[in-house]
Tab-separated table of C-alpha atoms in Angstrom:
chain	number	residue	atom	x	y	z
A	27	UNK	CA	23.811	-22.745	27.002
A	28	UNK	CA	21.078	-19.992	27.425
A	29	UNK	CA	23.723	-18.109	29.691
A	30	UNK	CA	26.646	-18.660	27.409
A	31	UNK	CA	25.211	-17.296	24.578
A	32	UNK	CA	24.158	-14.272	26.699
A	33	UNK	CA	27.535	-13.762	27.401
A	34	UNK	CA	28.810	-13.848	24.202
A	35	UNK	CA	26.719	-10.883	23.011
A	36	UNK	CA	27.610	-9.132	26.295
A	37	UNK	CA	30.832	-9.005	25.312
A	38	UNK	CA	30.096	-8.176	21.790
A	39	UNK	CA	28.716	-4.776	22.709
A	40	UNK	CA	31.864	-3.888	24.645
A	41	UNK	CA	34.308	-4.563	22.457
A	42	UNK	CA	32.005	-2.642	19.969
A	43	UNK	CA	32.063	0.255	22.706
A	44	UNK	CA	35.272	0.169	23.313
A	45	UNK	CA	36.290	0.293	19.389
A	46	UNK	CA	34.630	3.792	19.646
A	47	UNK	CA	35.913	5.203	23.327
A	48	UNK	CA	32.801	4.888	25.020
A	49	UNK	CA	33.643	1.896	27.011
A	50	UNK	CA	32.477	3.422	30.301
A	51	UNK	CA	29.000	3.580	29.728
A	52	UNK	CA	29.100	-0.225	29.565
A	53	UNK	CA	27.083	-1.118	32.760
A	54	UNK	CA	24.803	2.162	32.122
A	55	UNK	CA	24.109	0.997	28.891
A	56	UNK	CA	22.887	-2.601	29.997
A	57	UNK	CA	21.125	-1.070	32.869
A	58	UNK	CA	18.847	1.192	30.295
A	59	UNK	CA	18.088	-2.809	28.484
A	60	UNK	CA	20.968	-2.692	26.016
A	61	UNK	CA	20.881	-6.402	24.766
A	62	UNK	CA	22.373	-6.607	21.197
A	63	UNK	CA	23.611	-3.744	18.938
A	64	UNK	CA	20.332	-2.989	17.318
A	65	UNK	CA	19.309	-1.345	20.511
A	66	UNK	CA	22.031	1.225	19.676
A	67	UNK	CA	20.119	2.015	16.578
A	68	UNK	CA	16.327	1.832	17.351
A	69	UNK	CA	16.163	2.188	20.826
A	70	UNK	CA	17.590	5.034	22.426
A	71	UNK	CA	16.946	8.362	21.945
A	72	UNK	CA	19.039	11.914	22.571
A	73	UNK	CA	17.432	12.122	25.759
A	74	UNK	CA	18.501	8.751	26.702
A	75	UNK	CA	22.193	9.562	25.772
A	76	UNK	CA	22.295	12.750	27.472
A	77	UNK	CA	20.711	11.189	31.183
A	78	UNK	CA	23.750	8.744	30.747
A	79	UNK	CA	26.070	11.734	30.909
A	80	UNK	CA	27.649	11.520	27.137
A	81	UNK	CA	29.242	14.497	26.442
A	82	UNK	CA	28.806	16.129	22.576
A	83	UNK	CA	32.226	14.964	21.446
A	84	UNK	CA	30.842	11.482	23.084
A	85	UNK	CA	27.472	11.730	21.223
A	86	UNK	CA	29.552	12.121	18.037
A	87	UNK	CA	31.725	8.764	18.439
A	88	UNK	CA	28.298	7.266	19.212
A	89	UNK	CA	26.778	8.494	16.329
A	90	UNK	CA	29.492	7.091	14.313
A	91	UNK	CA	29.267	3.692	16.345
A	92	UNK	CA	25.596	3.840	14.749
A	93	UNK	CA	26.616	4.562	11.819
A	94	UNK	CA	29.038	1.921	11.728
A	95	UNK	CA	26.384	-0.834	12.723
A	96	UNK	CA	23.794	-0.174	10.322
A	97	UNK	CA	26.822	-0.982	7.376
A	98	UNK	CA	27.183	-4.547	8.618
A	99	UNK	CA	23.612	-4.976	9.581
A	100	UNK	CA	21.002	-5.033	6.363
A	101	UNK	CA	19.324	-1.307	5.792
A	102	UNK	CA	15.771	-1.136	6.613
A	103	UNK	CA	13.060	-0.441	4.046
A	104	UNK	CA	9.572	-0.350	5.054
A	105	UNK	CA	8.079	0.731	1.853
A	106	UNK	CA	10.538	-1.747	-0.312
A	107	UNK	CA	8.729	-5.073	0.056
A	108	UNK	CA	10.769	-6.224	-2.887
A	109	UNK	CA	14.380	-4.955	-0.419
A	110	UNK	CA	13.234	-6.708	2.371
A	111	UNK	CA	12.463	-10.167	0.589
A	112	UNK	CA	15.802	-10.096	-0.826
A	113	UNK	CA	17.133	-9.716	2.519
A	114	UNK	CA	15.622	-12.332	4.553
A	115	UNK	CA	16.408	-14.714	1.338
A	116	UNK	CA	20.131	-14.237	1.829
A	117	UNK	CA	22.586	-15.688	3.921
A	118	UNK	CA	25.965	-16.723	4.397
A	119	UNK	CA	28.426	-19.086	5.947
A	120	UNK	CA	31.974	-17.775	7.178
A	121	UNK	CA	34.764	-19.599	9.307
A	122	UNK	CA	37.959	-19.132	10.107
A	123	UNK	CA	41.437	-21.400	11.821
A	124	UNK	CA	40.055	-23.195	14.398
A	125	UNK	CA	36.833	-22.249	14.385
A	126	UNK	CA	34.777	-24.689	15.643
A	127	UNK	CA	31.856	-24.753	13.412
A	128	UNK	CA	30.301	-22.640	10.636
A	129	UNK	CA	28.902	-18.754	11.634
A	130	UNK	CA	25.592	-17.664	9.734
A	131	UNK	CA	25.079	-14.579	8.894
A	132	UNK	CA	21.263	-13.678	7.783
A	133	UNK	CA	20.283	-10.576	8.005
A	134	UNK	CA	22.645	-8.428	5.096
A	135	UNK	CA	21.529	-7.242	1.734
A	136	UNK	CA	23.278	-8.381	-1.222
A	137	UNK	CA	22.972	-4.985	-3.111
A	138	UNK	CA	23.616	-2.788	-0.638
A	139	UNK	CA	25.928	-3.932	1.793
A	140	UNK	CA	29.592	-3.780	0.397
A	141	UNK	CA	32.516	-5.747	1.294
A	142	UNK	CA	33.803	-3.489	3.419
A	143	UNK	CA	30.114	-4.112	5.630
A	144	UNK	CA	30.948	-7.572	5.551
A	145	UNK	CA	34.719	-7.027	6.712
A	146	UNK	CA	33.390	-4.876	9.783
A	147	UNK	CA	30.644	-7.443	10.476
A	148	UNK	CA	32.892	-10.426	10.894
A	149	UNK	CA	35.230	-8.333	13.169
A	150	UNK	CA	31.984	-7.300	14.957
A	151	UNK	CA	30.571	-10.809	15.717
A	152	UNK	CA	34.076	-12.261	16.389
A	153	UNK	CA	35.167	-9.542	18.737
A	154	UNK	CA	38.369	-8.697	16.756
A	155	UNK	CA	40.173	-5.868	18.292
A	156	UNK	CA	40.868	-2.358	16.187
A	157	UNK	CA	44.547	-3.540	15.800
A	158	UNK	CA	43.596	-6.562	13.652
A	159	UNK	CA	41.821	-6.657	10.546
A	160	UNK	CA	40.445	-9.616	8.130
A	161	UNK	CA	41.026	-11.070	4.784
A	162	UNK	CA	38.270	-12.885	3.529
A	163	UNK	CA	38.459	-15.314	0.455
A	164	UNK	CA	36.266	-17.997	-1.011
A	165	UNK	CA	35.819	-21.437	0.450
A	166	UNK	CA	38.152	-22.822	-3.017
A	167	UNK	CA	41.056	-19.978	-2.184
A	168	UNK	CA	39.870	-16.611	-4.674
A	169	UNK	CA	40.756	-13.569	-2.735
A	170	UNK	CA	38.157	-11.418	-2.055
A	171	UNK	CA	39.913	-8.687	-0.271
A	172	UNK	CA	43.346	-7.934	-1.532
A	173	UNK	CA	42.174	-4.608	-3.371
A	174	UNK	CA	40.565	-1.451	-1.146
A	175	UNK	CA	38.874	-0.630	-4.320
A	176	UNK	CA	36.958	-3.730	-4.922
A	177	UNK	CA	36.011	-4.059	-0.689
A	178	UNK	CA	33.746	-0.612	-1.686
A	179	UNK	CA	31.446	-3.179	-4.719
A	180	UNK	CA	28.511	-4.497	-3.353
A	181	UNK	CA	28.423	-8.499	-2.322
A	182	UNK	CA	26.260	-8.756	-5.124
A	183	UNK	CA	28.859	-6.972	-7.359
A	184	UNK	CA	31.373	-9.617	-6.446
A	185	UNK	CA	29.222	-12.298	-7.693
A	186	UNK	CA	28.440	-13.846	-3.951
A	187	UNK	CA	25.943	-15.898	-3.438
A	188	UNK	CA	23.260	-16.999	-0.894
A	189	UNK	CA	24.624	-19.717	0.537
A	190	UNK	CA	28.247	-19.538	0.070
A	191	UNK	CA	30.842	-20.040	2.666
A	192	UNK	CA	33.266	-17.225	2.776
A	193	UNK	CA	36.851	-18.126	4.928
A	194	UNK	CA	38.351	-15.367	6.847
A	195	UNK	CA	42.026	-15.036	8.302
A	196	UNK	CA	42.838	-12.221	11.046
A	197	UNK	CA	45.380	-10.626	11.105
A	198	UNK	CA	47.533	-7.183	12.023
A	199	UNK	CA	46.318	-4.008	9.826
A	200	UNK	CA	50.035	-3.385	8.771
A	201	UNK	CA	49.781	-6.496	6.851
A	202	UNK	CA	46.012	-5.215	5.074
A	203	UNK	CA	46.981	-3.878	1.700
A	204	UNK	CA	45.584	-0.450	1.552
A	205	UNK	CA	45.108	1.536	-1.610
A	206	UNK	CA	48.020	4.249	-2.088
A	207	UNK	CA	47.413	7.941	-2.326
A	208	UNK	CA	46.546	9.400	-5.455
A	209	UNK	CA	49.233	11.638	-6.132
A	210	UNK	CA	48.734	11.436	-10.151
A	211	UNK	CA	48.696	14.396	-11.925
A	212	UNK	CA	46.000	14.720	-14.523
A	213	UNK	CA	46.266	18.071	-15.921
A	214	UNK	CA	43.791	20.540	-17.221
A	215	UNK	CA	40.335	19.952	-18.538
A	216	UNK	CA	40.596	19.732	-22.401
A	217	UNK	CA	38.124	19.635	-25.210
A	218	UNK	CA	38.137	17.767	-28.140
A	219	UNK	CA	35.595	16.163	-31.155
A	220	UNK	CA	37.255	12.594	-31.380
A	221	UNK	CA	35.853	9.599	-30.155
A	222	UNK	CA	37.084	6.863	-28.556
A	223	UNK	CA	35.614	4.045	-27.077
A	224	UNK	CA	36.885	2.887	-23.409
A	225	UNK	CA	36.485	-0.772	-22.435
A	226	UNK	CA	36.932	-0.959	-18.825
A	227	UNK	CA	37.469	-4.420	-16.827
A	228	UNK	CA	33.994	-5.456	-15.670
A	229	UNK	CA	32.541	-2.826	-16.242
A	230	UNK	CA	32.204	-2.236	-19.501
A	231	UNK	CA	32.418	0.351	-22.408
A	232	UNK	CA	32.265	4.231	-22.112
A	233	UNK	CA	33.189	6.633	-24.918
A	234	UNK	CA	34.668	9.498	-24.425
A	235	UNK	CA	35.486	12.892	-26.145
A	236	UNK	CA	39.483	13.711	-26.567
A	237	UNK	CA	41.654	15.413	-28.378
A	238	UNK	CA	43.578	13.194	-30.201
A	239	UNK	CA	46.792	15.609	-30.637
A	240	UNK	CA	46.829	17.180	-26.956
A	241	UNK	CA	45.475	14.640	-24.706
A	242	UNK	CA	47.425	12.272	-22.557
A	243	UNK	CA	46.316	9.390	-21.384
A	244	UNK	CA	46.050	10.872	-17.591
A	245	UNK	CA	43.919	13.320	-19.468
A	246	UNK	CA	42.090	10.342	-21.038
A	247	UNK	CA	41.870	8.907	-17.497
A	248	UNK	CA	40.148	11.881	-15.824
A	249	UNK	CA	37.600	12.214	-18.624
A	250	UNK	CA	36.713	8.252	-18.354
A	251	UNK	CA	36.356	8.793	-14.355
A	252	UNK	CA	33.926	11.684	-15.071
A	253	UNK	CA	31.774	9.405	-17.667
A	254	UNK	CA	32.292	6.390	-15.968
A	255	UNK	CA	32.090	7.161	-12.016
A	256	UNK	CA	35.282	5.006	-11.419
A	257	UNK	CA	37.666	6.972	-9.724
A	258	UNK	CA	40.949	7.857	-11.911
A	259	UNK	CA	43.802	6.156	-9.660
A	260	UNK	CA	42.326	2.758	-10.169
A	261	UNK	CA	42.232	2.979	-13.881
A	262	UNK	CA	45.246	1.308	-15.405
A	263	UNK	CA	45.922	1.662	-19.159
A	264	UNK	CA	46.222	-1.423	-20.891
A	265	UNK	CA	47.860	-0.577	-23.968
A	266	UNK	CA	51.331	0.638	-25.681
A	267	UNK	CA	52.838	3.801	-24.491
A	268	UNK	CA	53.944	4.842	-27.708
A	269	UNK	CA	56.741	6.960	-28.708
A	270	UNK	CA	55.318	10.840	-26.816
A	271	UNK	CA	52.846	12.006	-24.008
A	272	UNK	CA	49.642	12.114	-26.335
A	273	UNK	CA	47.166	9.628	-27.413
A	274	UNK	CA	48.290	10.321	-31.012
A	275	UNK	CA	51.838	9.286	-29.810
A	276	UNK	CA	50.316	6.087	-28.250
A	277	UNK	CA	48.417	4.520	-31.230
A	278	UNK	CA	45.017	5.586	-30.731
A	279	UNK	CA	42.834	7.533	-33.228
A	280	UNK	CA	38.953	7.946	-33.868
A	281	UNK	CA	37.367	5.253	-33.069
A	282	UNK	CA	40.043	3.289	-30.997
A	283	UNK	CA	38.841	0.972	-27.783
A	284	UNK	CA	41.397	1.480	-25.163
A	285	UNK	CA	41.598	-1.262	-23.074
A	286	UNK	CA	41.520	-0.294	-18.915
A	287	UNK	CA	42.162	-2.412	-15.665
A	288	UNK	CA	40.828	-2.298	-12.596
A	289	UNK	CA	43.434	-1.631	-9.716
A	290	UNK	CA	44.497	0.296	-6.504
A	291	UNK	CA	48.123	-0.609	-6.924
A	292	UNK	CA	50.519	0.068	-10.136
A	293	UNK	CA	51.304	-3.151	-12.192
A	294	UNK	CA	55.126	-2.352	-12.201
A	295	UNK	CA	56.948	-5.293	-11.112
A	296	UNK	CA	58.536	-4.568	-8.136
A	297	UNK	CA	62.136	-5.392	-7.063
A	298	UNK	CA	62.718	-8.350	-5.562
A	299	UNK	CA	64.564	-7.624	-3.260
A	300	UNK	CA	61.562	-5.213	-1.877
A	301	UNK	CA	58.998	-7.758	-2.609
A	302	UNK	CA	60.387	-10.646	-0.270
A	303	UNK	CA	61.568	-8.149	2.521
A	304	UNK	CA	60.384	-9.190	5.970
A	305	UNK	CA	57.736	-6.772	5.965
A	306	UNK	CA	55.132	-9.366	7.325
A	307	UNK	CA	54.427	-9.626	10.981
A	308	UNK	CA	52.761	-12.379	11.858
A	309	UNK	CA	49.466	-13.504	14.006
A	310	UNK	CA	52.489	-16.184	15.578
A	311	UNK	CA	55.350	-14.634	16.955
A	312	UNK	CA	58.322	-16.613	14.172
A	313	UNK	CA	61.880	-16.124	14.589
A	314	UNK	CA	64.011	-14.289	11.697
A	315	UNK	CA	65.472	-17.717	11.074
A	316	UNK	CA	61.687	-19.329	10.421
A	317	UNK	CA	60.718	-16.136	8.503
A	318	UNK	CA	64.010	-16.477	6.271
A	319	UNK	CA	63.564	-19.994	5.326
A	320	UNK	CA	59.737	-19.207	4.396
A	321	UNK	CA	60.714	-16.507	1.971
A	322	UNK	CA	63.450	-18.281	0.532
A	323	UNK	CA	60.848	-21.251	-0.073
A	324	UNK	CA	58.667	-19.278	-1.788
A	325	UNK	CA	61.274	-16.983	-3.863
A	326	UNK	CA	62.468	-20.745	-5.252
A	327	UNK	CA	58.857	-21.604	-6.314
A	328	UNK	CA	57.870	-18.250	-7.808
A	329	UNK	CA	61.457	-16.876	-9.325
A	330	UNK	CA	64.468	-18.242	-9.296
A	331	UNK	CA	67.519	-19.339	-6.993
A	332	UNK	CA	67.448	-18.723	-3.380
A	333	UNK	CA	68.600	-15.464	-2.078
A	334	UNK	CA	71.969	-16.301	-0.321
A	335	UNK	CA	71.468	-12.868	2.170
A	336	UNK	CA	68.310	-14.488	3.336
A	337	UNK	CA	68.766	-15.374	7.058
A	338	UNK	CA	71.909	-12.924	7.573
């Protein structure tokens, strides 16, 4: 058992090597007493990097291996007694189809460690290769991952608990949702005397100094991301667009609460026709036939009739 486990890790740090190009220092690296990835952080030195024979553009992609590794593995705070109780309190539970019995994970801390850490952790441990990424959800079915902007709120942030049992399902990064680019254009900085008060989804309220007659609500938007640290893309407006471009035009005066969202991705309905497109490629290899019937399932349950070009 002893051995097996041995193994396990062994393989562990190569796929972790490999993920970063250095691959070929392998053996040296378990000849100098590499045993687990903490070694990479705490136990070699410059020195020890350049007797291997790392070049500098090598020492950089090992420097960001390092970097990498001390996300998914819980900072370390000598002088923060209250840190490193918090840590060694909290754990968590993760499986996945056909795993064969529930993974621990012990040593991450709550406040700091994101959801992003904990995505790159569970790839780490389960050797995932950089082609595939995860989607991790709750044990009853809430999504945990299917916004980039929420992955970057601490484990804390997203209300999980010591103790709970997180379910993961890998899969190929073209099917990951990732957060579009911001291509909105906010406009010029603009000054104003009016007040309005900004509730924003979980996070609360923020007022915020506008011109009532000249501002827009992208202007609005840009002014709530400087007060509120959220970054403008992800704030969606929650209100009625009115009948012009200025917060006047929308309905809001002195003393309004305008009502934000949080999200990476517009809330325009999308076509359908885009929305059930066989976009998907699965972990299992299906054939257009399978795929077809699935979509046409599921466009019955959600919307409406069938689509008859389904399976053409």
């Amino acid at each position: 058992m002893h051995s097996i486990m041995e193994h396990m890790k062994m393989d562990v740090i190569f796929n972790l090597l490999e993920k970063h190009r250095l691959e070929p220092y392998y053996n040296k690296f378990l000849q100098l007493g590499v045993k687990d990835e903490r070694d990479f952080i705490d136990s070699l030195t410059e020195e020890d990097l350049t007797n291997l024979g790392l070049s500098q553009v090598e020492k950089n992609r090992y420097s960001m291996m390092t970097k990498n590794i001390g996300r998914f593995r819980a900072p370390a705070h000598p002088a923060a007694m209250p840190v490193q109780k918090s840590v060694k309190s909290f754990s968590l539970q993760y499986t996945y189809p056909k795993c064969p019995e529930l993974k621990h994970i012990t040593d991450m801390d709550p406040a700091q460690n994101t959801i992003e850490d904990l995505m790159l952790r569970i790839c780490h441990s389960e050797s995932i290769p950089s082609s595939k990424g995860v989607c991790l959800y709750t044990f009853d079915g809430m999504p945990l991952t299917d916004d980039p902007f929420f992955n970057t709120w601490s484990l804390q942030d997203r209300h999980i608990k010591s103790g709970d049992v997180i379910y993961a399902i890998f899969t190929p990064k073209e099917n990951l949702n990732t957060a579009p680019p911001n291509s909105q254009q906010l406009g010029n900085e603009t000054f104003g005397t009016d007040t309005v008060r900004c509730h924003v989804m979980l996070k609360g309220d923020f007022e915020v100094n506008v011109d009532l007659e000249k501002d827009t609500i992208a202007n609005l938007k840009k002014k709530l991301a400087n007060e509120s640290g959220i970054p403008a893309h992800v704030l969606q407006y929650k209100g009625e667009t009115g009948t012009g471009n200025t917060l006047e035009n929308c309905g809001i005066s002195e003393g309004s609460t305008v009502h934000f969202s949080l999200s990476s991705f517009s809330e325009e309905l999308p076509d359908s026709r885009m929305f059930f497109k066989d976009d998907v490629k699965p972990s299992v290899q299906q054939t257009p036939k399978g795929i077809s019937a699935l979509l046409s399932s599921l466009y019955i349950i959600k919307v409406g009739p069938p689509l008859a070009t389904y399976g053409n």
